[in-house]
Amino acid sequence: MNRISSQLASQLSLVSLDGRRRPAAPALVVVAHGSRDPRALSTVRTLLDRIREQRPGLPVHLGHIELNDPLLPDTLATLGTREAVLVPLLLSRGYHIKRDIPEMAAQSQVRARVAGALGPHPLLVETLRARLIEAGWDTHMDEATRRTSAVVLAAAGSRDPESKIDTTRTAQLLAERLGVPVVPAYATTAAPTVPDAIRALAASGRHRVAVASYFTAPGRFATESAEAAPWIASAPLGTHPAMAKLVLHRYDQALATPVTTTEPELASA
């Protein structure tokens, strides 16, 4: 029903009050990584519905880098030579944003702009905090409790050093918001691992450690990170309204960025 309403709104938005046809807005293509966990695809589709609710009339499409249909090249093929903004549903810089997505866009006929990673951004911090509160985080802890509390920010990990910079910045922003140390840790590839970060915090007297799931959707890494938590573990970022708002912010940012290349148009937000 949400998709039908969005399609109707999209058609109506193309007609001005004097009956003339307005130029169509560039399509938004949300680029998800893809996962073998069926919950991930369901989560992403629900997030797209949230995006459509927040921006009625905007054409919103989904493409995956791997593992799930539709794959990004297939989605781009359906758009022909239209203008589109590709917003990666990825939380930090890395190979997919720097190479995979731009190359897929370049191989299509779409006049594409590629937005940057979702993070770091205050809206992600807002979502992380909300998920921790849902899991049982105390927003009014006394000073003695605060001195023994900490958070491990569990992320996927990447060999790209800029990915680690982005995750570390998100951890800093979350620490400022919560008033306790937040240590970035990784499910794969990078160090420290989530269990290692938990052990290091315990050795420093921080025994009340929460794991904040810095993943866009449920999956193996999110599950394994949560299972390592000695106290509470939050749910993935998922379909929180701030996530839809952030995707639209990256879309608008990309459109506002001057294009410096020719076909296809590639701009980083």
XYZ file of C-alpha atoms in Angstrom, residues 73-228:
156
model
C 23.275 -3.214 -12.100
C 19.789 -4.657 -12.681
C 18.137 -1.750 -10.873
C 20.163 0.776 -12.865
C 19.241 -0.976 -16.106
C 15.542 -0.335 -15.382
C 16.230 3.398 -15.076
C 17.611 3.757 -18.596
C 19.220 7.175 -19.050
C 17.457 8.814 -16.116
C 19.235 10.909 -13.516
C 19.665 9.175 -10.155
C 21.405 9.574 -6.826
C 22.892 6.391 -5.392
C 22.946 6.445 -1.581
C 24.953 3.570 -0.070
C 23.364 2.028 2.994
C 26.890 1.755 4.399
C 28.137 3.356 7.594
C 31.712 4.275 6.684
C 34.045 4.744 3.765
C 35.557 1.676 2.163
C 36.056 -0.331 -1.018
C 32.363 -0.627 -1.858
C 31.850 3.150 -1.802
C 35.162 4.027 -3.435
C 35.215 1.373 -6.152
C 32.322 -1.076 -6.451
C 29.368 1.313 -6.548
C 30.980 3.956 -8.811
C 32.109 1.233 -11.228
C 28.618 -0.262 -11.401
C 27.209 3.213 -12.018
C 29.781 3.902 -14.744
C 28.802 0.711 -16.563
C 25.147 1.790 -16.729
C 23.435 4.447 -18.837
C 22.141 6.237 -15.742
C 23.320 9.795 -15.134
C 24.426 8.948 -11.614
C 25.708 10.784 -8.595
C 27.104 8.580 -5.829
C 26.622 9.879 -2.291
C 29.057 9.230 0.514
C 28.741 6.867 3.456
C 25.963 7.445 5.971
C 28.447 7.974 8.780
C 29.692 9.604 10.774
C 26.623 11.758 11.446
C 24.622 12.923 14.504
C 21.530 11.113 13.200
C 23.394 7.817 13.535
C 24.288 8.725 17.104
C 20.631 9.513 17.767
C 19.672 6.079 16.452
C 22.401 4.271 18.412
C 21.316 5.965 21.634
C 17.656 5.120 20.995
C 18.487 1.458 20.383
C 20.567 1.311 23.584
C 17.694 2.802 25.593
C 15.342 0.199 24.102
C 17.766 -2.484 25.294
C 17.833 -1.144 28.851
C 20.421 1.644 28.940
C 19.861 3.914 31.948
C 19.765 7.567 30.928
C 19.867 8.740 34.559
C 22.629 6.602 36.054
C 24.423 7.916 39.135
C 28.109 8.813 39.087
C 29.255 5.555 40.693
C 27.426 3.532 38.043
C 28.756 5.763 35.294
C 32.358 5.107 36.388
C 31.900 1.356 35.854
C 29.907 1.628 32.616
C 31.035 1.709 28.993
C 29.886 0.869 25.470
C 31.493 -1.191 22.736
C 30.490 0.085 19.306
C 30.363 -3.133 17.274
C 30.983 -2.513 13.566
C 31.637 -4.754 10.579
C 35.263 -3.779 9.982
C 37.256 -2.984 6.845
C 40.842 -2.964 5.614
C 40.363 0.641 4.506
C 41.936 2.943 7.147
C 39.334 5.636 6.440
C 36.613 3.213 7.501
C 38.231 2.944 10.914
C 38.508 6.741 11.126
C 34.773 7.071 10.432
C 33.808 4.442 13.011
C 36.095 5.993 15.616
C 34.463 9.381 15.044
C 31.015 7.858 15.539
C 32.245 6.297 18.796
C 33.492 9.705 19.953
C 30.157 11.352 19.177
C 28.266 8.602 21.011
C 30.583 8.913 24.035
C 29.870 12.635 24.202
C 26.142 11.895 24.114
C 26.171 9.110 26.712
C 28.841 10.428 29.061
C 30.770 7.127 29.199
C 33.658 5.681 27.191
C 32.703 4.178 23.836
C 35.243 1.849 22.232
C 34.972 0.953 18.528
C 35.417 -2.767 17.853
C 34.927 -5.008 14.869
C 33.264 -8.258 13.882
C 35.849 -9.002 11.194
C 39.001 -7.748 9.436
C 39.943 -4.878 11.796
C 41.043 -4.807 15.442
C 40.136 -4.865 18.238
C 37.485 -7.550 18.101
C 34.341 -7.088 20.148
C 35.398 -9.668 22.808
C 38.870 -8.085 23.052
C 37.374 -4.626 23.581
C 35.074 -5.982 26.294
C 38.006 -7.636 28.090
C 40.092 -4.472 27.919
C 37.273 -2.411 29.429
C 36.774 -4.964 32.214
C 40.505 -4.814 32.999
C 40.178 -1.049 33.424
C 37.282 -1.413 35.878
C 34.449 -1.012 33.384
C 32.399 -4.133 34.094
C 29.001 -2.783 33.028
C 29.553 -2.912 29.278
C 26.843 -2.566 26.654
C 27.311 -3.525 23.011
C 25.881 -1.013 20.536
C 25.088 -2.712 17.241
C 26.518 -0.512 14.493
C 24.917 -2.477 11.676
C 22.136 -1.365 9.364
C 20.224 -4.655 9.619
C 20.219 -8.021 11.393
C 22.764 -10.581 10.273
C 25.570 -12.852 11.400
C 27.925 -10.096 12.539
C 25.218 -8.342 14.542
C 24.191 -11.623 16.174
C 27.751 -12.625 17.094
C 28.496 -9.182 18.512
C 25.345 -9.242 20.642
C 26.172 -12.703 21.957
C 29.507 -11.378 23.265
